Short mmCIF file of N, CA and C in Angstrom, two decimals:
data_model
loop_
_atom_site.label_atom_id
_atom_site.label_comp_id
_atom_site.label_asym_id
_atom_site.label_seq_id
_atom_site.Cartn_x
_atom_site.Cartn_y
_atom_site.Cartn_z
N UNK A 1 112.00 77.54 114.72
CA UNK A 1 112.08 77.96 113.32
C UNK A 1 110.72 78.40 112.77
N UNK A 2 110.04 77.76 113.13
CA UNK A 2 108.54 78.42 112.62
C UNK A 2 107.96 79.60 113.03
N UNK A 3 108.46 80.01 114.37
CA UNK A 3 108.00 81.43 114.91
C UNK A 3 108.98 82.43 114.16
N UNK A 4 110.18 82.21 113.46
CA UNK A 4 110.73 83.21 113.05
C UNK A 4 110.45 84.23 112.19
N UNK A 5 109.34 84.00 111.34
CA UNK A 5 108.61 85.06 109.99
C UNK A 5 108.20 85.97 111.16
N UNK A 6 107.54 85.63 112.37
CA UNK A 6 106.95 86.51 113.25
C UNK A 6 108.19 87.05 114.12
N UNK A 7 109.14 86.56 114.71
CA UNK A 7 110.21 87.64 115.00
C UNK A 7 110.59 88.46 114.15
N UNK A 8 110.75 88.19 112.66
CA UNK A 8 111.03 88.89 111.74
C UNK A 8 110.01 90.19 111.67
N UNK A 9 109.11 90.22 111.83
CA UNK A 9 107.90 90.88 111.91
C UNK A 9 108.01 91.98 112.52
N UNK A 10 107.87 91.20 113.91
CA UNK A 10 108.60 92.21 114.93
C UNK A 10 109.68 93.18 115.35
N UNK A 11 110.88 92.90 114.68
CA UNK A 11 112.04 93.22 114.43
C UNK A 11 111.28 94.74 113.09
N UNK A 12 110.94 94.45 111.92
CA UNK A 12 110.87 95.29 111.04
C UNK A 12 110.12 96.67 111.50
N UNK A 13 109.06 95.83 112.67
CA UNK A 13 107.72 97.17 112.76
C UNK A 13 108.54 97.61 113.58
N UNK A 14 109.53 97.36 114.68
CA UNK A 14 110.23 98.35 115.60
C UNK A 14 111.24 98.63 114.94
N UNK A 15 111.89 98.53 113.88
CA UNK A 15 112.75 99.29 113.60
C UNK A 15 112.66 100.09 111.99
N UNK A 16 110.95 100.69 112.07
CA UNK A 16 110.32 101.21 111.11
C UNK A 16 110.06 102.86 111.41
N UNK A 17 110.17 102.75 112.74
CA UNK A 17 109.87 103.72 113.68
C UNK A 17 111.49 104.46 114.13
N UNK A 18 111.26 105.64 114.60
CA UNK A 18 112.70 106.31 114.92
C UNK A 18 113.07 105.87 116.45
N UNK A 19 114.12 106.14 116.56
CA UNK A 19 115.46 106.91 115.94
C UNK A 19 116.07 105.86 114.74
N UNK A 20 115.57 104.41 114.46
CA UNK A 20 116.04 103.73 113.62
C UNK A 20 116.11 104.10 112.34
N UNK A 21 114.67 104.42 111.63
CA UNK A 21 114.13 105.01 110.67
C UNK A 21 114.24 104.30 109.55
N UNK A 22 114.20 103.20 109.53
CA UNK A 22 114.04 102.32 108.14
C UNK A 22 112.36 102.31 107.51
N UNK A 23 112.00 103.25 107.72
CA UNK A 23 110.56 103.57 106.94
C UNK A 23 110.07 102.61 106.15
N UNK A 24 110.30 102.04 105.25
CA UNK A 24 110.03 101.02 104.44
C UNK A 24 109.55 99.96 105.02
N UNK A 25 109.86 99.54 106.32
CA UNK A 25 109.75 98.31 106.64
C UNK A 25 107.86 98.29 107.23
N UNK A 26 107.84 99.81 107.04
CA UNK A 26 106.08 99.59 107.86
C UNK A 26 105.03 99.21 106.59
N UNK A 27 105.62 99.20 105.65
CA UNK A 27 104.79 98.88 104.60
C UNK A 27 104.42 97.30 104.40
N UNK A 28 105.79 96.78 104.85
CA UNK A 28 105.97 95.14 104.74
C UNK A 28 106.01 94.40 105.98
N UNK A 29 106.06 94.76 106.96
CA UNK A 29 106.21 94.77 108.42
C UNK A 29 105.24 93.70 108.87
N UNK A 30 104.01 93.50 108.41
CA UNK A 30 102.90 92.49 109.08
C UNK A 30 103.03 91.22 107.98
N UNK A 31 103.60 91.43 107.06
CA UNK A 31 103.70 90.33 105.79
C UNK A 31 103.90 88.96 106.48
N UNK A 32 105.54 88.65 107.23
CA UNK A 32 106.12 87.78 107.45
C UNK A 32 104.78 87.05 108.57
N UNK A 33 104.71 87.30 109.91
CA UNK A 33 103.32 87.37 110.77
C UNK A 33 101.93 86.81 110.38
N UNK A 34 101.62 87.50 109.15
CA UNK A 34 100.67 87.07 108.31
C UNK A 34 100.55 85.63 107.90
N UNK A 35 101.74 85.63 107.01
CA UNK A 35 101.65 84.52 106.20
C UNK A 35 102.61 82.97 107.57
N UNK A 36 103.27 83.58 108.39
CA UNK A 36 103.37 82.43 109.31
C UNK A 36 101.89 81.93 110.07
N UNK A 37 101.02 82.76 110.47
CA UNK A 37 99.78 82.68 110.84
C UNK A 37 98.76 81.87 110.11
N UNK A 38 99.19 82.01 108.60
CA UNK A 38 98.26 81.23 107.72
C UNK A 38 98.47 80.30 106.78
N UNK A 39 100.03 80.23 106.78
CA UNK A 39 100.62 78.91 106.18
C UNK A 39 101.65 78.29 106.64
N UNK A 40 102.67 78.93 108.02
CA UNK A 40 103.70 78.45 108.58
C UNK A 40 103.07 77.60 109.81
N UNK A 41 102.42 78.14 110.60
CA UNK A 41 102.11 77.35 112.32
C UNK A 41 100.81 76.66 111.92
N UNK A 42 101.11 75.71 112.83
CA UNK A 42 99.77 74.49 112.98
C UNK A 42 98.59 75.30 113.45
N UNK A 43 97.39 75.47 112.49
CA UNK A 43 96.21 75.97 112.68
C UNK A 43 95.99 76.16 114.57
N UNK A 44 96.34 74.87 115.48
CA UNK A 44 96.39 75.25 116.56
C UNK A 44 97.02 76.49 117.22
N UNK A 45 98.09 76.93 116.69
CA UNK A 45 99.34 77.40 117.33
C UNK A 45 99.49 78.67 116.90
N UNK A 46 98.38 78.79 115.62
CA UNK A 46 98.70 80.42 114.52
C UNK A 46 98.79 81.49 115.37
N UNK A 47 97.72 81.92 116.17
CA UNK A 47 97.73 82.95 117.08
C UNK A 47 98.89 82.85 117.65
N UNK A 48 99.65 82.38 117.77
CA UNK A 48 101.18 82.45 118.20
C UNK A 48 102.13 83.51 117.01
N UNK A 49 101.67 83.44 116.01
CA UNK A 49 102.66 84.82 115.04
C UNK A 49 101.96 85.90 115.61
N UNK A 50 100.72 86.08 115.49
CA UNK A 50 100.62 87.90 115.95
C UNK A 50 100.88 88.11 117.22
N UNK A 51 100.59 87.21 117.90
CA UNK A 51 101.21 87.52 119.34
C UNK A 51 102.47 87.88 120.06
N UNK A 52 103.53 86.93 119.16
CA UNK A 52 104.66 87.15 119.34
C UNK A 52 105.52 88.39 118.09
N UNK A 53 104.74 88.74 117.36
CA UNK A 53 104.89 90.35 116.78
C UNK A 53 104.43 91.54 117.05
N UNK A 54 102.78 91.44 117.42
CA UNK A 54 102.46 92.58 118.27
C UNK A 54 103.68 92.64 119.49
N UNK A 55 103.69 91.87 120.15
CA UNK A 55 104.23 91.79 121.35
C UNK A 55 105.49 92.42 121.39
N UNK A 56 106.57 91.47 120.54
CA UNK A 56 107.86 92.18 120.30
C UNK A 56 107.45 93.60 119.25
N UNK A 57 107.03 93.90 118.82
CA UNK A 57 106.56 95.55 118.60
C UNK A 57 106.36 96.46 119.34
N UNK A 58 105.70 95.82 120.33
CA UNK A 58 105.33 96.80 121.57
C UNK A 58 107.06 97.15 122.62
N UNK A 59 107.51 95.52 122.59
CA UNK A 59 108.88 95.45 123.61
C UNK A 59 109.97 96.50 122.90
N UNK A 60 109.68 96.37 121.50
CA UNK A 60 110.87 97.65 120.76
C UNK A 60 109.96 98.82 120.75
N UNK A 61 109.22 99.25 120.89
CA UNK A 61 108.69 100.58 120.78
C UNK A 61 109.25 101.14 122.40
N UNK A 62 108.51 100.50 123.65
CA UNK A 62 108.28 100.89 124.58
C UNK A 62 109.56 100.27 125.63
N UNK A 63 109.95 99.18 124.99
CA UNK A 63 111.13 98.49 126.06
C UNK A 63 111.81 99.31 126.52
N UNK A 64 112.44 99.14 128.27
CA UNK A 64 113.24 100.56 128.37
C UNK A 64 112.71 101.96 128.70
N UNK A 65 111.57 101.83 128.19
CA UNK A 65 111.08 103.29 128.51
C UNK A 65 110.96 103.96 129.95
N UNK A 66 110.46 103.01 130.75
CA UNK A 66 110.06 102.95 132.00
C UNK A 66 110.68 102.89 133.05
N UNK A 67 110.91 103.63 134.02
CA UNK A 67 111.87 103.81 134.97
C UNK A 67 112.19 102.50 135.59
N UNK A 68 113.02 102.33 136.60
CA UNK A 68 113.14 101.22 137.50
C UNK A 68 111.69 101.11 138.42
N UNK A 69 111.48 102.20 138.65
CA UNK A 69 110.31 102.15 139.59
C UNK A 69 108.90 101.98 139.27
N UNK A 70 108.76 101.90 137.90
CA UNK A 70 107.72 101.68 137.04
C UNK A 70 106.66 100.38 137.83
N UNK A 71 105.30 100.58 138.02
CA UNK A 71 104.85 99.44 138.18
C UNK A 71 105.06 98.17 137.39
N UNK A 72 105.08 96.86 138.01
CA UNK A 72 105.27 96.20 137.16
C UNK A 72 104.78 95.79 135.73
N UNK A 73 103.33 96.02 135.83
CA UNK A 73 102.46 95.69 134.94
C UNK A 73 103.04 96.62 133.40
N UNK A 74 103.48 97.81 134.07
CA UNK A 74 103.91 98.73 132.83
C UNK A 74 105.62 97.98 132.28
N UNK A 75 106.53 97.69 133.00
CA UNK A 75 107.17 96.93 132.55
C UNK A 75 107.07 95.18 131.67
N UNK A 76 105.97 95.02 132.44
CA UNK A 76 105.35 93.89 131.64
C UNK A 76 104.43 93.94 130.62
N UNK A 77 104.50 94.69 130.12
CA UNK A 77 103.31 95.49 129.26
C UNK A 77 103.54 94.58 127.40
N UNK A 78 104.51 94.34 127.22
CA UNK A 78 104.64 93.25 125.83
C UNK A 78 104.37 91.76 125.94
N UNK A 79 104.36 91.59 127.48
CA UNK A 79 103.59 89.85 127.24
C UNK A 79 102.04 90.41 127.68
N UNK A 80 101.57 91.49 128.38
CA UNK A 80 100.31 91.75 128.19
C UNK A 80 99.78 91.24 127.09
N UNK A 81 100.13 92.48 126.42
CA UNK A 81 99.85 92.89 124.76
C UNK A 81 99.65 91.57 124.17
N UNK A 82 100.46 90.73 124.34
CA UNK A 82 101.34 89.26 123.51
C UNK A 82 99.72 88.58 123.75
N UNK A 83 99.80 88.55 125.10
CA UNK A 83 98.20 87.26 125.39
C UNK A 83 97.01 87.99 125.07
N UNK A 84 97.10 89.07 124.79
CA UNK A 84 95.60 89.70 124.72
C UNK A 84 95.74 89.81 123.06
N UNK A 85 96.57 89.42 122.57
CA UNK A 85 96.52 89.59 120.93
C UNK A 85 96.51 88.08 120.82
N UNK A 86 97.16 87.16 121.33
CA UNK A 86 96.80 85.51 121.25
C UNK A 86 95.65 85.54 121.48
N UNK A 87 95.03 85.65 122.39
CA UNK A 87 93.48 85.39 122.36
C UNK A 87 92.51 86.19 121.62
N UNK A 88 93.03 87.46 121.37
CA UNK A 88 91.82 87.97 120.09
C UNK A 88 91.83 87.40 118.49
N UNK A 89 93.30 86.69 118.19
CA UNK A 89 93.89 86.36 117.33
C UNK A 89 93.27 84.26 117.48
N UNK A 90 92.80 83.99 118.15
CA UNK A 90 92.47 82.42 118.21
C UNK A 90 91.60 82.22 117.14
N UNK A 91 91.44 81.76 116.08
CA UNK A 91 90.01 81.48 115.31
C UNK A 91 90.37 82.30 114.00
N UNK A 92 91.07 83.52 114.26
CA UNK A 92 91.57 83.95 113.11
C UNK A 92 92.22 83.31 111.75
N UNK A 93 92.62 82.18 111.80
CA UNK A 93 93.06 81.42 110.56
C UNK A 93 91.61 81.10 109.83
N UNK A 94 91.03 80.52 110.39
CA UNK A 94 89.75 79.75 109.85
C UNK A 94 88.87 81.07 109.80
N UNK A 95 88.49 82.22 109.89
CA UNK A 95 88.24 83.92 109.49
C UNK A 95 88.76 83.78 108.30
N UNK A 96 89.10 83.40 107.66
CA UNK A 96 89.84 84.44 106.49
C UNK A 96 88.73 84.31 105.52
N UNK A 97 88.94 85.74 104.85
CA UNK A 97 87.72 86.05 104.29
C UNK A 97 88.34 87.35 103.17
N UNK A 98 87.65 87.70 102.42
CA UNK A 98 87.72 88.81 101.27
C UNK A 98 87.70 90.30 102.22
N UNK A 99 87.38 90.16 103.32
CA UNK A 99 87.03 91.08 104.22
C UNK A 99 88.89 91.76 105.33
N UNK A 100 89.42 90.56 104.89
CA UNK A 100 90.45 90.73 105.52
C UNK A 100 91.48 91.84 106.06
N UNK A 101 91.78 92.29 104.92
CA UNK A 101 92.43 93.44 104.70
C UNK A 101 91.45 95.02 105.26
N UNK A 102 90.41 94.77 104.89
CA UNK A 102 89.62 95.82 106.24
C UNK A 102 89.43 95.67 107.36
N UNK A 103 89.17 94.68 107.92
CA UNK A 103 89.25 94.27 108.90
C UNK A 103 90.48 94.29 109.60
N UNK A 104 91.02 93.89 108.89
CA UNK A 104 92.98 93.89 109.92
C UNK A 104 92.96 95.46 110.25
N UNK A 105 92.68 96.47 109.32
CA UNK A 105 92.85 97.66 109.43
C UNK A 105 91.91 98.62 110.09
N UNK A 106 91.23 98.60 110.17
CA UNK A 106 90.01 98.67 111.36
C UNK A 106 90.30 98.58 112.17
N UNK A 107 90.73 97.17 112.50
CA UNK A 107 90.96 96.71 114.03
C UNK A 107 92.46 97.37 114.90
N UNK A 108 93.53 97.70 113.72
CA UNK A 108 94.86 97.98 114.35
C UNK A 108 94.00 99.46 114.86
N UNK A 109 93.56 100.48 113.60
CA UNK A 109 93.86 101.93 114.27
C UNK A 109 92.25 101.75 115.39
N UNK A 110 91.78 101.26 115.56
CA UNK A 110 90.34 100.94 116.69
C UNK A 110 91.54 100.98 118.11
N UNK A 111 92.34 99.42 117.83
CA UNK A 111 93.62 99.79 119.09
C UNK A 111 94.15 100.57 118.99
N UNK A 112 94.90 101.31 118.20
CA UNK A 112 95.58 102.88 118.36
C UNK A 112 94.70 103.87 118.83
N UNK A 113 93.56 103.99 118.48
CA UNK A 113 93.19 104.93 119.11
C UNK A 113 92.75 104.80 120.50
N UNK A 114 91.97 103.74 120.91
CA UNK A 114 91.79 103.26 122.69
C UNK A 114 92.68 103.45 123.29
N UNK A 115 94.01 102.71 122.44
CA UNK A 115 94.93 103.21 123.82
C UNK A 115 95.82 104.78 123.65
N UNK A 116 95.18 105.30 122.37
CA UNK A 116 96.05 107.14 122.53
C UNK A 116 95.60 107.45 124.09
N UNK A 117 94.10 107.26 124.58
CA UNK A 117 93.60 107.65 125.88
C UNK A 117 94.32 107.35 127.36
N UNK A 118 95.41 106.34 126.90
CA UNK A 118 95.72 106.07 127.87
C UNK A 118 97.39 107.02 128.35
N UNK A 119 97.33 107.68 129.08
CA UNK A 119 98.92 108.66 129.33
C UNK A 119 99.85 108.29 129.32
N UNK A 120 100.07 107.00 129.72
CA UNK A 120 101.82 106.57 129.95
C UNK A 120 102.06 106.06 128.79
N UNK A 121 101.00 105.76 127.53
CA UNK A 121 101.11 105.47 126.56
C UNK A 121 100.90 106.38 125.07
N UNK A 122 100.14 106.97 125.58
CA UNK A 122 99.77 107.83 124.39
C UNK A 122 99.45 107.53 122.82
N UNK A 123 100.19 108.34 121.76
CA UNK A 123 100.58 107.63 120.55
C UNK A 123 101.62 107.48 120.28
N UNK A 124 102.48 106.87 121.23
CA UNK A 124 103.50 106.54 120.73
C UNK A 124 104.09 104.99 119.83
N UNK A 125 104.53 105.01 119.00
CA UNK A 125 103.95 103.64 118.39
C UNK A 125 103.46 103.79 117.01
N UNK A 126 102.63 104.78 116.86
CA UNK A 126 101.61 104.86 116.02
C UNK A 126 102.16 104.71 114.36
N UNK A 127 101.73 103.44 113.62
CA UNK A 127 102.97 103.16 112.62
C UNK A 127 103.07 104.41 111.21
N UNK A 128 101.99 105.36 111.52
CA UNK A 128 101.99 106.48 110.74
C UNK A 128 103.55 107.35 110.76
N UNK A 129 103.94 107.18 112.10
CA UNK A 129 105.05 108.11 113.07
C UNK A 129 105.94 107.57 112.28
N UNK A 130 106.66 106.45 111.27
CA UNK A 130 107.55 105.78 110.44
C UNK A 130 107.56 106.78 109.74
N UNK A 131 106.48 107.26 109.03
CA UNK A 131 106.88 107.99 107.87
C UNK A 131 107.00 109.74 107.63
N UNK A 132 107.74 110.23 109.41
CA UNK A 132 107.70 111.38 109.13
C UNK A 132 108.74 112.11 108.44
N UNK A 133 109.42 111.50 107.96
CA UNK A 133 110.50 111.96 107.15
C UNK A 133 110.06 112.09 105.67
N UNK A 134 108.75 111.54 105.47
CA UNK A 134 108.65 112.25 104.13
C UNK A 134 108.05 112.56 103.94
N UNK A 135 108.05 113.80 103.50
CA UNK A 135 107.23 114.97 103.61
C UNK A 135 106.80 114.87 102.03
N UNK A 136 107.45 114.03 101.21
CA UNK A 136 106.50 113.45 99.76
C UNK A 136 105.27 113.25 100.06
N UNK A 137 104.95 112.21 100.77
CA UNK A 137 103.86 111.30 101.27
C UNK A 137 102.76 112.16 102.10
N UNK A 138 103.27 112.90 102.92
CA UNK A 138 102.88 112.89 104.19
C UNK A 138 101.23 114.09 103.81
N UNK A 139 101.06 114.80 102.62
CA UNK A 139 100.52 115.66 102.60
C UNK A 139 98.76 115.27 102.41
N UNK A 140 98.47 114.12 102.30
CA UNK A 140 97.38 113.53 102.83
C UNK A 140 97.10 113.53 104.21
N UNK A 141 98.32 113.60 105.13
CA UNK A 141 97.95 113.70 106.35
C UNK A 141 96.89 115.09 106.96
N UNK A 142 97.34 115.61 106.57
CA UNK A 142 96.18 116.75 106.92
C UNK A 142 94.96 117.01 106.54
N UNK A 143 94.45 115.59 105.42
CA UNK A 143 92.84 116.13 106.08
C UNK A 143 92.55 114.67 106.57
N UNK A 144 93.37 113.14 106.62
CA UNK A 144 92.90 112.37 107.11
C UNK A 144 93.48 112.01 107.94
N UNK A 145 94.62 112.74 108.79
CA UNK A 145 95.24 112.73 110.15
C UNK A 145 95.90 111.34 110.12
N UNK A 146 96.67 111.05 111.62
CA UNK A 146 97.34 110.21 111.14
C UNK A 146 96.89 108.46 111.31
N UNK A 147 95.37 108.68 112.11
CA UNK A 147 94.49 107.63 112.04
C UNK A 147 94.07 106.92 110.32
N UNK A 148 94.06 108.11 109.76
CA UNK A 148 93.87 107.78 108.05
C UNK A 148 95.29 107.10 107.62
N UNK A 149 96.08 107.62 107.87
CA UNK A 149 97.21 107.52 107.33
C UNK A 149 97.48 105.80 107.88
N UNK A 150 97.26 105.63 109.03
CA UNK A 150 97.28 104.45 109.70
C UNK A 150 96.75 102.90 109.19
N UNK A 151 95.73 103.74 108.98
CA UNK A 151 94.53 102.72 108.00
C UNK A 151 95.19 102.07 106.64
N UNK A 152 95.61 103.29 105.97
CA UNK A 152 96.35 103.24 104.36
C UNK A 152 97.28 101.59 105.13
N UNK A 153 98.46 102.27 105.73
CA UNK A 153 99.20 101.58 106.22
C UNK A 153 99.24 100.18 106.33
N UNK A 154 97.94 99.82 106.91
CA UNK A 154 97.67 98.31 107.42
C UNK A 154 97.23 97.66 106.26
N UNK A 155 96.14 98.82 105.22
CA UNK A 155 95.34 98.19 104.49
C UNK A 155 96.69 97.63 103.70
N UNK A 156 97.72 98.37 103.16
CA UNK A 156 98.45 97.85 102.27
C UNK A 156 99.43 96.47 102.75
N UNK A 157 99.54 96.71 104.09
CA UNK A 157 100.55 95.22 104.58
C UNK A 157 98.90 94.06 104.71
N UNK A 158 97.96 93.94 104.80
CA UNK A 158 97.43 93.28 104.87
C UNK A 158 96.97 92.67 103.14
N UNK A 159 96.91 93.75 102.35
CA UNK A 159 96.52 93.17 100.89
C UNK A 159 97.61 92.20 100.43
N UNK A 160 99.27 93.50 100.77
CA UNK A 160 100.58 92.58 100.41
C UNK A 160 100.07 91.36 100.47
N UNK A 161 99.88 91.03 102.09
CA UNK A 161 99.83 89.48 102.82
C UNK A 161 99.14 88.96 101.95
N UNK A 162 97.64 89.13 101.80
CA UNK A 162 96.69 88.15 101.06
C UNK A 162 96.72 87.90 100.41
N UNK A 163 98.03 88.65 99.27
CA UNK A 163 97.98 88.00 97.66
C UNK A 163 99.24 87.05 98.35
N UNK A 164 100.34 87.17 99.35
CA UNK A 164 101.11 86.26 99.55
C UNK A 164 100.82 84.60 100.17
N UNK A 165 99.49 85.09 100.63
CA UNK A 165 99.24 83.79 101.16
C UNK A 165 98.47 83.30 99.87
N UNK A 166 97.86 83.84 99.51
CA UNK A 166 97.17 82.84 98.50
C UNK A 166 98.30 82.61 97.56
N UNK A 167 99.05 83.27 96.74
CA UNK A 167 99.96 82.43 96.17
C UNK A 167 100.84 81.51 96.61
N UNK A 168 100.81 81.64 98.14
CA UNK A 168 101.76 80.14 98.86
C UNK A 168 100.69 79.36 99.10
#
């Protein structure tokens, strides 16, 4: 029961993205994650919400994608993700700082862009890609691409979070 704000998490950011297209949800998408990280799991255990949301984010973006013949590692590629975000994520509760919300956002499109370099991955994922259906929004994209757009993105699910945690 306590990991569930972070399945919830997970669930929203993959189905923020198409062919689902519930757009909305990338705005609120890191909220649940957040605030399990900093007021639901035992300070020991927090790195357990982003892990298990990056992770299942990655398993709905990319799950499936990969042939049968796929190396394994590329099929295993969401508990990768999962432990390498648990361990960058350790210490992070006791971090929290006024700095937060830049920092969260920094750090997501820093990983979006390292791994655009990589081919079998590309940008696919990229939580900007939620909002191509509106072409309201979208006209900032062209002079701050969709790395800018990315940034906006996080900065706003991370502020959401911080006024949510501090009022819980």
């Amino acid at each position: 029961p306590l990991i569930l704000p972070a399945i919830a998490a997970a669930w929203m950011l993959a189905f923020a993205l198409s062919p689902h297209g519930a757009w909305v949800f990338v705005w609120i998408g890191f909220a649940p994650f957040l605030v399990a990280q900093h007021r639901v799991l035992p300070a020991r255990w927090s790195a357990l919400a982003p892990a298990i949301s990056v992770g299942g984010f990655v398993a709905g973006c990319f799950g499936g994608v990969f042939p049968a013949g796929a190396a394994w590692y590329m099929k295993a590629l969401p508990i990768v993700v999962g432990v390498v975000v648990f361990a960058g994520s350790s210490g992070a509760r006791r971090a929290l700082s006024g700095s937060w919300p830049l920092q969260g956002a920094l750090g997501w499109v820093a990983v979006e862009l390292a791994r655009s370099f990589i081919p079998a991955l590309g940008t696919w994922g990229f939580l900007g890609y939620a909002m191509f259906r509106q072409t309201w929004f979208l006209q900032p994209v062209s002079i701050f691409g969709t790395y800018g757009l990315d940034v906006l993105i996080v900065l706003v699910n991370y502020s959401l979070s911080m006024l949510l945690v501090a009022w819980l």
